[in-house]
Short mmCIF file of C-alpha atoms and ligand atoms in Angstrom, two decimals:
data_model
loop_
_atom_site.label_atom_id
_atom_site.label_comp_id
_atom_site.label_asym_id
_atom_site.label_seq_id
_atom_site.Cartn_x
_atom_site.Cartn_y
_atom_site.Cartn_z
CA UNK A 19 131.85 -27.29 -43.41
CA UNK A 20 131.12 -31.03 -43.09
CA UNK A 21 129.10 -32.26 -40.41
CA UNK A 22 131.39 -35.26 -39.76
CA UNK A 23 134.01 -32.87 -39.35
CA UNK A 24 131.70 -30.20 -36.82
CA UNK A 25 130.97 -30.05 -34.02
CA UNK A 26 127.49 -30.83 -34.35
CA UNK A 27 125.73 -32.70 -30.80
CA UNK A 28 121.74 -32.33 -31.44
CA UNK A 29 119.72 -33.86 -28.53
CA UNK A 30 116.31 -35.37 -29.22
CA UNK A 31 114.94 -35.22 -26.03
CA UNK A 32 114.21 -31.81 -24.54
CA UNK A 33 116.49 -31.17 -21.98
CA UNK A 34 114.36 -30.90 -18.38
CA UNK A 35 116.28 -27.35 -16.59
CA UNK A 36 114.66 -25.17 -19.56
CA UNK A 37 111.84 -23.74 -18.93
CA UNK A 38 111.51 -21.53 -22.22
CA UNK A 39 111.44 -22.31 -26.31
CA UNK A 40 114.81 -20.46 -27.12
CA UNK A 41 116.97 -21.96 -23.98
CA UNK A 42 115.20 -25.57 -25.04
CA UNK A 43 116.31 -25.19 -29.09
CA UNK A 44 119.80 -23.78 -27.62
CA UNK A 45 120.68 -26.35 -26.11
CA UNK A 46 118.91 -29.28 -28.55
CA UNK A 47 121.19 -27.82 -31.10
CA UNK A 48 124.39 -27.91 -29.17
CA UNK A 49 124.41 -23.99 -29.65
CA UNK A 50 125.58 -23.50 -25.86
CA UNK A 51 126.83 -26.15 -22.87
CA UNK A 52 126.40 -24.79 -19.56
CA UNK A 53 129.36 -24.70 -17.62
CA UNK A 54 128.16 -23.13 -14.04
CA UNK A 55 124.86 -21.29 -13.03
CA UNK A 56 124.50 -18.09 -15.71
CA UNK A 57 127.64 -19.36 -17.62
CA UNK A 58 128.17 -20.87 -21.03
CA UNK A 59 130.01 -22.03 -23.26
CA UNK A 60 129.16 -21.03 -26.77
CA UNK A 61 129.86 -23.84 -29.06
CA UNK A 62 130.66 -23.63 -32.65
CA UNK A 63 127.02 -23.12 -34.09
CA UNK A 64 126.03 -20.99 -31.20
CA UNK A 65 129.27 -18.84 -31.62
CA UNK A 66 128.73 -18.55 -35.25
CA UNK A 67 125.42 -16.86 -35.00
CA UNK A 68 126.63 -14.81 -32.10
CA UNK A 69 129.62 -13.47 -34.24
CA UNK A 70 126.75 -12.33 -37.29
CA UNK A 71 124.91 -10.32 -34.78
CA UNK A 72 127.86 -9.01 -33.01
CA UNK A 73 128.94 -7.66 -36.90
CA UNK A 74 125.53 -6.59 -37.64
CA UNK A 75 125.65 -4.37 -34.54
CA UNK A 76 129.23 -3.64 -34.75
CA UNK A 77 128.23 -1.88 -38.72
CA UNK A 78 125.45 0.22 -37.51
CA UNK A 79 127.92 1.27 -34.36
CA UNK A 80 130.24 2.62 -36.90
CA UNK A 81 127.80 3.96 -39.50
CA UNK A 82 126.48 6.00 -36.61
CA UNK A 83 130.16 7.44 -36.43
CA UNK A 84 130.79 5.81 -33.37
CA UNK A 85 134.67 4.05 -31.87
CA UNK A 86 135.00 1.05 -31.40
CA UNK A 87 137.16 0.26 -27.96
CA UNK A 88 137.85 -2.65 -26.44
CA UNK A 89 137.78 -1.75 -22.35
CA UNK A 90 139.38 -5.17 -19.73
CA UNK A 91 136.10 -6.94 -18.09
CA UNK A 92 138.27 -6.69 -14.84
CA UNK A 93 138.25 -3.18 -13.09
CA UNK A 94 139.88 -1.14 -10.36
CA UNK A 95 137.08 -0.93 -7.26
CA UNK A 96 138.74 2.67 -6.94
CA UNK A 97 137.15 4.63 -10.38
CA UNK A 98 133.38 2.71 -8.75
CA UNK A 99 134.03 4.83 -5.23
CA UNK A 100 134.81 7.83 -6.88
CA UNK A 101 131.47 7.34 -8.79
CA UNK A 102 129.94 6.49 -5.75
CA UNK A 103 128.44 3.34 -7.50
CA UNK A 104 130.49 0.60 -5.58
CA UNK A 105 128.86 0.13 -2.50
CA UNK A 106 125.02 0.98 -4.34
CA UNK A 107 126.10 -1.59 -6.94
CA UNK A 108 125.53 -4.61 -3.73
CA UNK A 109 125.71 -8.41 -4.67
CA UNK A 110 125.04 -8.13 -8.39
CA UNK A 111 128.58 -6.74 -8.70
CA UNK A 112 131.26 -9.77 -8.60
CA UNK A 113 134.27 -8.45 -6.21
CA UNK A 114 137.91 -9.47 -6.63
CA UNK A 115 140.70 -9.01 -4.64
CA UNK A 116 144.09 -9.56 -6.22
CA UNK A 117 147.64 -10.89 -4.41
CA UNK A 118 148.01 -7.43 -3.81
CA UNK A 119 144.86 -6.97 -1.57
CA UNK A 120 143.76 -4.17 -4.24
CA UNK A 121 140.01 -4.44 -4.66
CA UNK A 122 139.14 -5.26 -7.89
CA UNK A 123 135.60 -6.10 -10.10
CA UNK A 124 134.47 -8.02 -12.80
CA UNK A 125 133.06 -4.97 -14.87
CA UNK A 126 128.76 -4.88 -15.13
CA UNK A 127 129.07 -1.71 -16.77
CA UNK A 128 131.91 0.54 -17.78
CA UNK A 129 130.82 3.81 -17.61
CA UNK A 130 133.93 4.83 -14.77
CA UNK A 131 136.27 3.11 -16.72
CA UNK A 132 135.24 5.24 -20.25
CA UNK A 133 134.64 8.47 -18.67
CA UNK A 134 138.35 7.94 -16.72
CA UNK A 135 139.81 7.26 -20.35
CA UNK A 136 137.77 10.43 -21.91
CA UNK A 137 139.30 12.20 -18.82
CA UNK A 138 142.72 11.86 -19.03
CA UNK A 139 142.83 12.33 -22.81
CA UNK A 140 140.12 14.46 -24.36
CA UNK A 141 141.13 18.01 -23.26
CA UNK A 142 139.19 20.92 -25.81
CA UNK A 143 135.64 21.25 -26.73
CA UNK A 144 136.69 21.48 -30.25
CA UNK A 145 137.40 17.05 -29.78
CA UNK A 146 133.81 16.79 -29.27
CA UNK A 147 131.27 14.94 -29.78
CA UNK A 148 132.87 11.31 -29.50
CA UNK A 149 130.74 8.42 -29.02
CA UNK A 150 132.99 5.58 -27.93
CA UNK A 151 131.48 2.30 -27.72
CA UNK A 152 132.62 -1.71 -26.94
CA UNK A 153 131.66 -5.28 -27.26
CA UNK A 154 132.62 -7.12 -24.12
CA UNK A 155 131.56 -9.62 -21.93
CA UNK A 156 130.16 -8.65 -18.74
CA UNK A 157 129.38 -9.80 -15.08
CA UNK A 158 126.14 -9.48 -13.07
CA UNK A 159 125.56 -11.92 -10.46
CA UNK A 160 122.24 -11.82 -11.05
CA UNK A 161 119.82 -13.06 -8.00
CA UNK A 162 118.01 -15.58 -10.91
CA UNK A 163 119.94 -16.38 -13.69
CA UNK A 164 117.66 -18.32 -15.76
CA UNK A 165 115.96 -18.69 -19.92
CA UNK A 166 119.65 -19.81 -20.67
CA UNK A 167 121.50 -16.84 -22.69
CA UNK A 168 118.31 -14.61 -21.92
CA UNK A 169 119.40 -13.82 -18.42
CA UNK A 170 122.68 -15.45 -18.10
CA UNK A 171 125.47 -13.88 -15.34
CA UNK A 172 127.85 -13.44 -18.05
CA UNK A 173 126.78 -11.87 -21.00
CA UNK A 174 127.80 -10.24 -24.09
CA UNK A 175 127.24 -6.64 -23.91
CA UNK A 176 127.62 -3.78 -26.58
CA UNK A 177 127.65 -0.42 -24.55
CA UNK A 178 128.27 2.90 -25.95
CA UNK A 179 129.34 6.30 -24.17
CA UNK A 180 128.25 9.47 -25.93
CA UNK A 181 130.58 12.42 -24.79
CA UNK A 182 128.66 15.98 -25.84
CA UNK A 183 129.14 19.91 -25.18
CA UNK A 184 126.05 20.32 -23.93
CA UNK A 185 121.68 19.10 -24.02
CA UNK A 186 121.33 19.95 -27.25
CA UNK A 187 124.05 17.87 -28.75
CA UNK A 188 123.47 15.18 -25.87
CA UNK A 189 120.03 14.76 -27.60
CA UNK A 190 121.45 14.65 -31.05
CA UNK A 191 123.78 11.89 -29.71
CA UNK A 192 120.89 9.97 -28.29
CA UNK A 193 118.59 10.56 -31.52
CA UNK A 194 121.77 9.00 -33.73
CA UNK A 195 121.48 5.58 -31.34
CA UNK A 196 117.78 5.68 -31.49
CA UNK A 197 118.29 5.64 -35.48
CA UNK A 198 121.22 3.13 -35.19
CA UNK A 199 119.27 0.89 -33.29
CA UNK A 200 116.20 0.58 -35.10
CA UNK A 201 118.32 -0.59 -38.35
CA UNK A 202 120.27 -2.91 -36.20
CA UNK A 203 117.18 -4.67 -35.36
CA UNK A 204 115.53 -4.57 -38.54
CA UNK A 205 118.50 -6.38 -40.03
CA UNK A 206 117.82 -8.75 -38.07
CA UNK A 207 114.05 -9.08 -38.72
CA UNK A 208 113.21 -7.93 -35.04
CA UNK A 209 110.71 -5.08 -34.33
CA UNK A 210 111.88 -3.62 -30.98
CA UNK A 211 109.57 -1.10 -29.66
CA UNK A 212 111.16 1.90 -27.46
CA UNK A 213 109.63 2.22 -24.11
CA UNK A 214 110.07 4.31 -21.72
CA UNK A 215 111.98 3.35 -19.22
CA UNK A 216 113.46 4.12 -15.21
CA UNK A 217 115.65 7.22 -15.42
CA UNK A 218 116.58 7.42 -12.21
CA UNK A 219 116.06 10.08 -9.24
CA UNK A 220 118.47 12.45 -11.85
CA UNK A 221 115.57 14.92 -12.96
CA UNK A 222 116.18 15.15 -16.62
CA UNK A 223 117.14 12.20 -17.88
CA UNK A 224 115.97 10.35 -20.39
CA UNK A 225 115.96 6.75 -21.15
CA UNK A 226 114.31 4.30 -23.57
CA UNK A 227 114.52 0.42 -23.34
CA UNK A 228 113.81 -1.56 -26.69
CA UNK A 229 111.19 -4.24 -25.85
CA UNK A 230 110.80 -7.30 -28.46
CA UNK A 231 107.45 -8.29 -27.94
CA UNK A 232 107.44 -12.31 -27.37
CA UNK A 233 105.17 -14.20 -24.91
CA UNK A 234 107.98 -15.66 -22.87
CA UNK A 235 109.62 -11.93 -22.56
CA UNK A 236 109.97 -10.44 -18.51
CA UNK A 237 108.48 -7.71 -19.21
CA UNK A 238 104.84 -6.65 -19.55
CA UNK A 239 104.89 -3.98 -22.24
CA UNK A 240 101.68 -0.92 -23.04
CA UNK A 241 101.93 0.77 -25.52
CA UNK A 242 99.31 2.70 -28.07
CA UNK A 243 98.54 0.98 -31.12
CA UNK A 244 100.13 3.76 -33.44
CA UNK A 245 103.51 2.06 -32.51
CA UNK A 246 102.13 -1.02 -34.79
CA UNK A 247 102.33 1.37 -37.73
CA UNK A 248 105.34 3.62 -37.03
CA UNK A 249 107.89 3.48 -39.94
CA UNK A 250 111.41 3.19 -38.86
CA UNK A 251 112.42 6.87 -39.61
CA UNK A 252 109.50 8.06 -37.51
CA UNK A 253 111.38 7.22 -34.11
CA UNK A 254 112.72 10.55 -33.30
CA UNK A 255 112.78 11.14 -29.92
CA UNK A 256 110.30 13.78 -29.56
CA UNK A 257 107.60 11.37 -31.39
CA UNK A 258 109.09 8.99 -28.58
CA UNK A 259 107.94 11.56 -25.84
CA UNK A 260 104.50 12.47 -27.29
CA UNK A 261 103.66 8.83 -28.27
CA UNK A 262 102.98 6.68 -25.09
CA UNK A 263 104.78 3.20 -24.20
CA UNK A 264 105.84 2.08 -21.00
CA UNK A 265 107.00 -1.41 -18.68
CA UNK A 266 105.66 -2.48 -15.67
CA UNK A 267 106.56 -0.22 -13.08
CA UNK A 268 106.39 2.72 -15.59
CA UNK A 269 103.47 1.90 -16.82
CA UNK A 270 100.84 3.64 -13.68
CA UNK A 271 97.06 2.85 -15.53
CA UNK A 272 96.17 6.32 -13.93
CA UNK A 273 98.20 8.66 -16.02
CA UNK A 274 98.31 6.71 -18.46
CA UNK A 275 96.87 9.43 -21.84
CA UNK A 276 95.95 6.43 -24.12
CA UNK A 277 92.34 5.05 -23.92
CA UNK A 278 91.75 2.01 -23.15
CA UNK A 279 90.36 1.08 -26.30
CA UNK A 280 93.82 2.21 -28.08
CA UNK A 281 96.02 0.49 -25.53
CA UNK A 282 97.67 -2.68 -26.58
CA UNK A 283 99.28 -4.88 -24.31
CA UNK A 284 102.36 -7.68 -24.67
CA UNK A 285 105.43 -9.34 -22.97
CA UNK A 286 108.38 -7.64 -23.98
CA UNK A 287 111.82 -8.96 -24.15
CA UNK A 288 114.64 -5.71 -23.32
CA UNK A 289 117.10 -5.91 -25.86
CA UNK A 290 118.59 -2.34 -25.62
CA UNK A 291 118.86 0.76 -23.73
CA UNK A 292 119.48 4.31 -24.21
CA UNK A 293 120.18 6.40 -21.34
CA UNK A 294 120.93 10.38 -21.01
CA UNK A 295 122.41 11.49 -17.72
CA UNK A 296 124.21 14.31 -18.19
CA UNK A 297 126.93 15.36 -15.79
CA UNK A 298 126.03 12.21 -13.23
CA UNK A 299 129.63 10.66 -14.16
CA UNK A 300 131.46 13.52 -15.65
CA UNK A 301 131.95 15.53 -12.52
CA UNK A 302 133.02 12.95 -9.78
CA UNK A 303 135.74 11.28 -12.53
CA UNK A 304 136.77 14.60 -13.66
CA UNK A 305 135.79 14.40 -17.23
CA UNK A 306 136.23 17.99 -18.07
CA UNK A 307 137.11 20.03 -21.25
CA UNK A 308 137.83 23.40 -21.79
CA UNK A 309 135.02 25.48 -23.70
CA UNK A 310 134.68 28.04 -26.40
CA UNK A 311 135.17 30.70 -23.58
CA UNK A 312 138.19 28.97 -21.93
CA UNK A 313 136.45 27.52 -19.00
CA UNK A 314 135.51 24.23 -17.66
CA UNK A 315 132.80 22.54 -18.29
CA UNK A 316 132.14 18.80 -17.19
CA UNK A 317 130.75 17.03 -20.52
CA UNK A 318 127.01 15.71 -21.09
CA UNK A 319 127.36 11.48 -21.09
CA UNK A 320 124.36 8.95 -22.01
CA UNK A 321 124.90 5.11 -22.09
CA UNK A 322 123.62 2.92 -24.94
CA UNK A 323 123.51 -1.25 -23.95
CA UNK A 324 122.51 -3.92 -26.30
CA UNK A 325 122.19 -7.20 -25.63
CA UNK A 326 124.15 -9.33 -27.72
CA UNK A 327 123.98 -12.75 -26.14
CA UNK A 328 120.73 -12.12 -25.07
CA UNK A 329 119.43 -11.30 -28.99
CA UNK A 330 120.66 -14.77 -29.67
CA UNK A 331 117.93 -15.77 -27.40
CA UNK A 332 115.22 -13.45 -28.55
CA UNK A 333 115.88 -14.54 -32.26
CA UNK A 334 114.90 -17.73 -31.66
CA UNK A 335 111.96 -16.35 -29.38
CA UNK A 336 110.92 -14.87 -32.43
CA UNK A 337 111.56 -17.42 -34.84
CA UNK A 338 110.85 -21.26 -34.61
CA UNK A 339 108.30 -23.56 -34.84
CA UNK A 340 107.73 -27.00 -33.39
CA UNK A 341 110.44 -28.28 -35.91
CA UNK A 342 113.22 -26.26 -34.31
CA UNK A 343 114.79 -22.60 -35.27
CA UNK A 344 114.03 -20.76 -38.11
CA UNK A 345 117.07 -18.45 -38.59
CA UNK A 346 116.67 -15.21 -40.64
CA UNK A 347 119.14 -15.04 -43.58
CA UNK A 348 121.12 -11.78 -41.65
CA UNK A 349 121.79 -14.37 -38.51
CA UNK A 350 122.11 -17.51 -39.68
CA UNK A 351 124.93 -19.56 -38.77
CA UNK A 352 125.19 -21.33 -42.17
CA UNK A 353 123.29 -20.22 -45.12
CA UNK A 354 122.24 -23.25 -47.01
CA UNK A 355 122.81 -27.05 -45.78
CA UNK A 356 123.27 -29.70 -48.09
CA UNK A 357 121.66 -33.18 -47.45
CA UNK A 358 123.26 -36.47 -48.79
CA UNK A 359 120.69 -39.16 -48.68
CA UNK A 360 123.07 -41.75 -49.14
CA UNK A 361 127.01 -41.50 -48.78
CA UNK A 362 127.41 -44.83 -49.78
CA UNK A 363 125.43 -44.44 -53.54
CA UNK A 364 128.08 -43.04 -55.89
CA UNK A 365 126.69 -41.16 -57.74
CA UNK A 366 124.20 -39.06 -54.84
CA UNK A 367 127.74 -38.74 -53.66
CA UNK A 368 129.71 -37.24 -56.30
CA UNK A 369 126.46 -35.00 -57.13
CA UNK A 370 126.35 -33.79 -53.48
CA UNK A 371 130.21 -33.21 -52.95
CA UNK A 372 130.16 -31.25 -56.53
CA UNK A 373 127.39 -28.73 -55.04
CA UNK A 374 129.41 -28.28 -51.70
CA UNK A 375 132.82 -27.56 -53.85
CA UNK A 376 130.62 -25.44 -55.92
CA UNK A 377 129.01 -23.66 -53.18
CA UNK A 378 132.38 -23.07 -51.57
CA UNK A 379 133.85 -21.78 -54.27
CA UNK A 380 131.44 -18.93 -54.88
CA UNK A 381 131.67 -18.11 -50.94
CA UNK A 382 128.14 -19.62 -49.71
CA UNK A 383 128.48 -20.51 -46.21
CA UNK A 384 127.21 -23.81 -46.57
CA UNK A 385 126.93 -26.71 -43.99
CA UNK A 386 127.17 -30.26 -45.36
CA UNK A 387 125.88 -33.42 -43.72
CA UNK A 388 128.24 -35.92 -45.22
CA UNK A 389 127.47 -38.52 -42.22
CA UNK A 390 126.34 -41.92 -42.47
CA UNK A 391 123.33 -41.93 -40.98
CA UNK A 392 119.34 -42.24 -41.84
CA UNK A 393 117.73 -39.93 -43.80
CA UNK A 394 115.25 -39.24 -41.02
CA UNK A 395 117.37 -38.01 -38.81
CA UNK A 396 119.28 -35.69 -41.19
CA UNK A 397 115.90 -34.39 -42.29
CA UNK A 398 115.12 -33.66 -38.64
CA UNK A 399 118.83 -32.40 -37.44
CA UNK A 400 118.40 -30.00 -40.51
CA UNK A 401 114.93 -28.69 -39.79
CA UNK A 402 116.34 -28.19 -36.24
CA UNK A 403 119.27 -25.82 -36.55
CA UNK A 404 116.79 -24.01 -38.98
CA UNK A 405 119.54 -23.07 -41.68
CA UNK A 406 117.10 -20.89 -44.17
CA UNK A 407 117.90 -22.98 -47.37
CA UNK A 408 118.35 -27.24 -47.72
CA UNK A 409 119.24 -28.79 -50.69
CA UNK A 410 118.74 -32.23 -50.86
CA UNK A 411 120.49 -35.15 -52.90
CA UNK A 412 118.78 -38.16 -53.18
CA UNK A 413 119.29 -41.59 -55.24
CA UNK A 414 116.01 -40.73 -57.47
CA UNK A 415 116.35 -37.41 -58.49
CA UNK A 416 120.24 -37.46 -58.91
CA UNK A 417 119.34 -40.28 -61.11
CA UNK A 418 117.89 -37.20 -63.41
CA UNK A 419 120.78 -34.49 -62.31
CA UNK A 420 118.20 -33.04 -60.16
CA UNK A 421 118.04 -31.63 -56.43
CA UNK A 422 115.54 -30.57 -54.32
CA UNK A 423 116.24 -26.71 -52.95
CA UNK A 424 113.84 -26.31 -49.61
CA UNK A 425 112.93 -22.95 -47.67
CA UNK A 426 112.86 -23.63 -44.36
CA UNK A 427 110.51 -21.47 -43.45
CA UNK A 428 107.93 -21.33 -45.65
CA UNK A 429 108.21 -24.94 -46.44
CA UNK A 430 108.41 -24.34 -50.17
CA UNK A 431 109.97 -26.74 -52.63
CA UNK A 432 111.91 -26.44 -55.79
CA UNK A 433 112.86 -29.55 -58.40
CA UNK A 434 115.76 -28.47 -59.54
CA UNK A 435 119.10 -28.78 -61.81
CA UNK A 436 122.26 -28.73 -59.87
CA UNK A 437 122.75 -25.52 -61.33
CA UNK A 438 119.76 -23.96 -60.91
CA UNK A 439 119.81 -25.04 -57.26
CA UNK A 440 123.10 -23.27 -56.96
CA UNK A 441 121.76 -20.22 -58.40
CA UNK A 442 118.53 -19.82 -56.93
CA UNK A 443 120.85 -20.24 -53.46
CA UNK A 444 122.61 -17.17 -54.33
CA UNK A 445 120.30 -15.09 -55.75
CA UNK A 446 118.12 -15.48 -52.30
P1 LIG B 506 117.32 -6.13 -17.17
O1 LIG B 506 116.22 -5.21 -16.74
O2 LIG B 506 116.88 -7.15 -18.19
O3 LIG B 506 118.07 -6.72 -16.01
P2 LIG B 506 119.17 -3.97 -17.30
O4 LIG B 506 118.31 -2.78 -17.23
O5 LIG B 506 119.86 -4.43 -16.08
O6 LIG B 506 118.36 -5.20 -17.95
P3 LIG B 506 121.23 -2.64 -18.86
O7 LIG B 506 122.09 -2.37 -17.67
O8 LIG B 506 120.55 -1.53 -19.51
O9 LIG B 506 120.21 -3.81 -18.50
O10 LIG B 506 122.10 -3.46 -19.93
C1 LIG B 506 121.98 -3.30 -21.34
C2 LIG B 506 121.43 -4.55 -22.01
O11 LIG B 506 122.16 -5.72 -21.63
C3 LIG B 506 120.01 -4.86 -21.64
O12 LIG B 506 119.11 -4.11 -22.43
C4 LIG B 506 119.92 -6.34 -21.92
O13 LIG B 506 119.60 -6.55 -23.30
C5 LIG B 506 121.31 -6.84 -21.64
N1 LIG B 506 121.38 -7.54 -20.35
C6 LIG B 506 121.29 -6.99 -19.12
N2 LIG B 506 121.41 -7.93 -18.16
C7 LIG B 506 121.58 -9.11 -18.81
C8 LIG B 506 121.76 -10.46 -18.38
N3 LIG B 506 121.79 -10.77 -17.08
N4 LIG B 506 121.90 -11.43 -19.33
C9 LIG B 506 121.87 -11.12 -20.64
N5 LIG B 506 121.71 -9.87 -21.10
C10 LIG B 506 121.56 -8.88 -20.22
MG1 LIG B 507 119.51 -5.93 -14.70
#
């Protein structure tokens, strides 16, 4: 992609409404444009890295033998009062009525509308389990919408439905998103610790939230330091229920088992939730197969939420520095950007249009700033948008068929041949 063809609009100045690092480098890099309170528009670099973690969660969905659905964001009010959730729900739930007079919702959640679906079409024990699971955008009316994407009123939203025979399956369900969501953050570079989290006045649920510890997070996260060394296939959940982490309200410094001395502390960002609640759903929407012994038995659900627009958010959270973003390679909008000095030197501009074709051609995503401007400020629009790799074409090195290949994030430098340059992009 060339930049004078983009959609590139990078601000200098910081705009004044945001209050926190990731909503300030959002909008400086013309990632998102607000459009009303909590509502954005995601603009063709923001959408880009929102579409590579969308994927990345979307892969470890599937690899977790999950469905992928795709439910409306408008529902009937009618599957909410058979739950018994629409009048609870209150003000954070935006209500619609249609020409018709039929209440209708923008959809927070979709829990009624899955387990209706499950109902009506999954008859036998023998079709279980099925985890069924969708990426849609979703509606809370939320009383502060504020940190940009990080608490917006619409939001992206991958939630997943586990359908199971009984507990002991239920769990296995809920131990197979545990696993899928530790890899889906990892791929992204993120450490999300799972807390324990609000399961409700239901006696025997269980629920985890996955905190990202960052100073600007919501939450205020304890947990005991053996989390800091906890290898990724050491979340099961029964390590989850002997090993203590909590969030504010959950966290009660009285029964708390962890000394003091072992207790660490941090702002936490949720990016996830898992959430058993066994028949809660099942039995008001009629969600009902028929068992081994030919009778009825209302199916075990749990809920699994990730936070796609709000990763976006948290990425950046996680990774900047006072230059701008620093994207890891799994998330990045554009791998590698390429830096013409001078456009109007011929030969810095055949040298830099050969290594775009070149990159092109072998599939690098590569972002080209072809405009006519000062070197400055292409030096500081690239540092900004924090693409991992630059290459840059100048007059005085092209006058030796040589490039300089930059890592954004550790700074490093490489003099190098065009080919080289192309090479050591791809092998990275
Ligand atoms: P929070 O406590 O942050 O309001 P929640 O408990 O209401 O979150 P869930 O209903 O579990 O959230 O939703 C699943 C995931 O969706 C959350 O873990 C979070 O990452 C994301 N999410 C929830 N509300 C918002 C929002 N207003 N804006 C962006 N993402 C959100
Ligand atoms: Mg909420």
């Amino acid at each position: 992609m060339r930049i004078s063809q983009y959609f590139l609009s990078t601000l200098k100045e910081t705009p004044q409404e945001a209050q926190i690092v990731s909503h300030r480098l959002m909008l400086r890099t013309g990632m998102i444009a607000q459009t009303t309170a909590g509502i954005y528009t995601w603009l063709p670099l923001g959408l880009a890295v929102l579409k590579k973690i969308e994927q990345i969660v979307r892969e470890e969905q599937n690899r977790a033998g999950s469905l992928e659905v795709l439910m409306p964001t408008i529902q009937p009010a009618d599957l909410w009062i058979k739950s018994g959730r629409y009048n609870d729900y209150g003000k954070e739930m935006l209500r619609i009525t249609d020409r018709h007079e039929r209440e209708m919702l923008y959809g927070p959640t979709a829990e009624e509308v899955i387990t209706d679906i499950f109902a009506r079409y999954i008859k036998s024990y023998k079709d279980l389990p099925k985890r069924l699971y969708n990426i849609q955008w979703k509606f809370r009316d939320e009383i502060r919408p504020r940190f940009g994407v990080m608490r917006g009123r619409e939001f992206l939203m991958k939630d997943n439905y586990s359908f199971n025979l009984d507990y002991e399956s239920a769990r296995a369900s809920y131990q197979a998103m545990l696993d899928a969501y530790v890899r889906t953050f990892a791929r992204m570079g993120l450490t999300a610790i799972p807390v324990r989290a609000d399961s409700g006045a239901i006696g025997g649920t269980l629920s985890h939230e996955f905190q990202i510890l960052a100073e600007t997070g919501e939450s205020q996260v304890y947990y005991d330091e053996a989390y800091e060394t906890l290898a990724p296939g050491e979340i099961t959940l029964e390590k989850l229920q002997s090993l203590y982490a909590a969030a504010d309200e959950m966290h009660k410094p009285e029964d708390c088992p962890v000394p003091l001395e072992k207790l660490k502390t941090a702002r936490g960002i949720e990016v996830g939730h898992v959430f058993y609640f066994g028949t809660k759903y099942s039995i008001p929407l009629g969600a009902y197969v028929m068992g081994p012994d030919g009778k009825q038995i209302p199916v075990e659900m749990g809920s699994y939420g990730i936070g796609v627009s709000r990763l976006v958010g948290a990425l950046i959270e996680a990774n900047h520095d006072e230059k701008g973003i620093i994207w890891p390679e799994s998330v990045a909008p554009f791998k590698v950007g390429i830096l013409n000095l001078n456009i109007k030197d011929e030969a810095t501009n055949k040298a830099a249009e050969d290594l775009y074709h070149k990159l092109l051609n072998q599939d690098v995503e590569v972002l080209y700033d072809d405009r006519d401007q000062a070197p400055g400020a292409k030096f500081a629009d690239m540092d900004l948008i924090g693409l991992p790799w630059q290459i840059i074409v100048g007059p005085r090195g092209v006058a030796q068929g040589r490039c300089e290949v930059k890592n954004r994030k550790t700074d490093e430098r490489f003099d190098l041949s065009y080919d080289d340059a192309i090479q050591k992009i791809r092998k990275a």
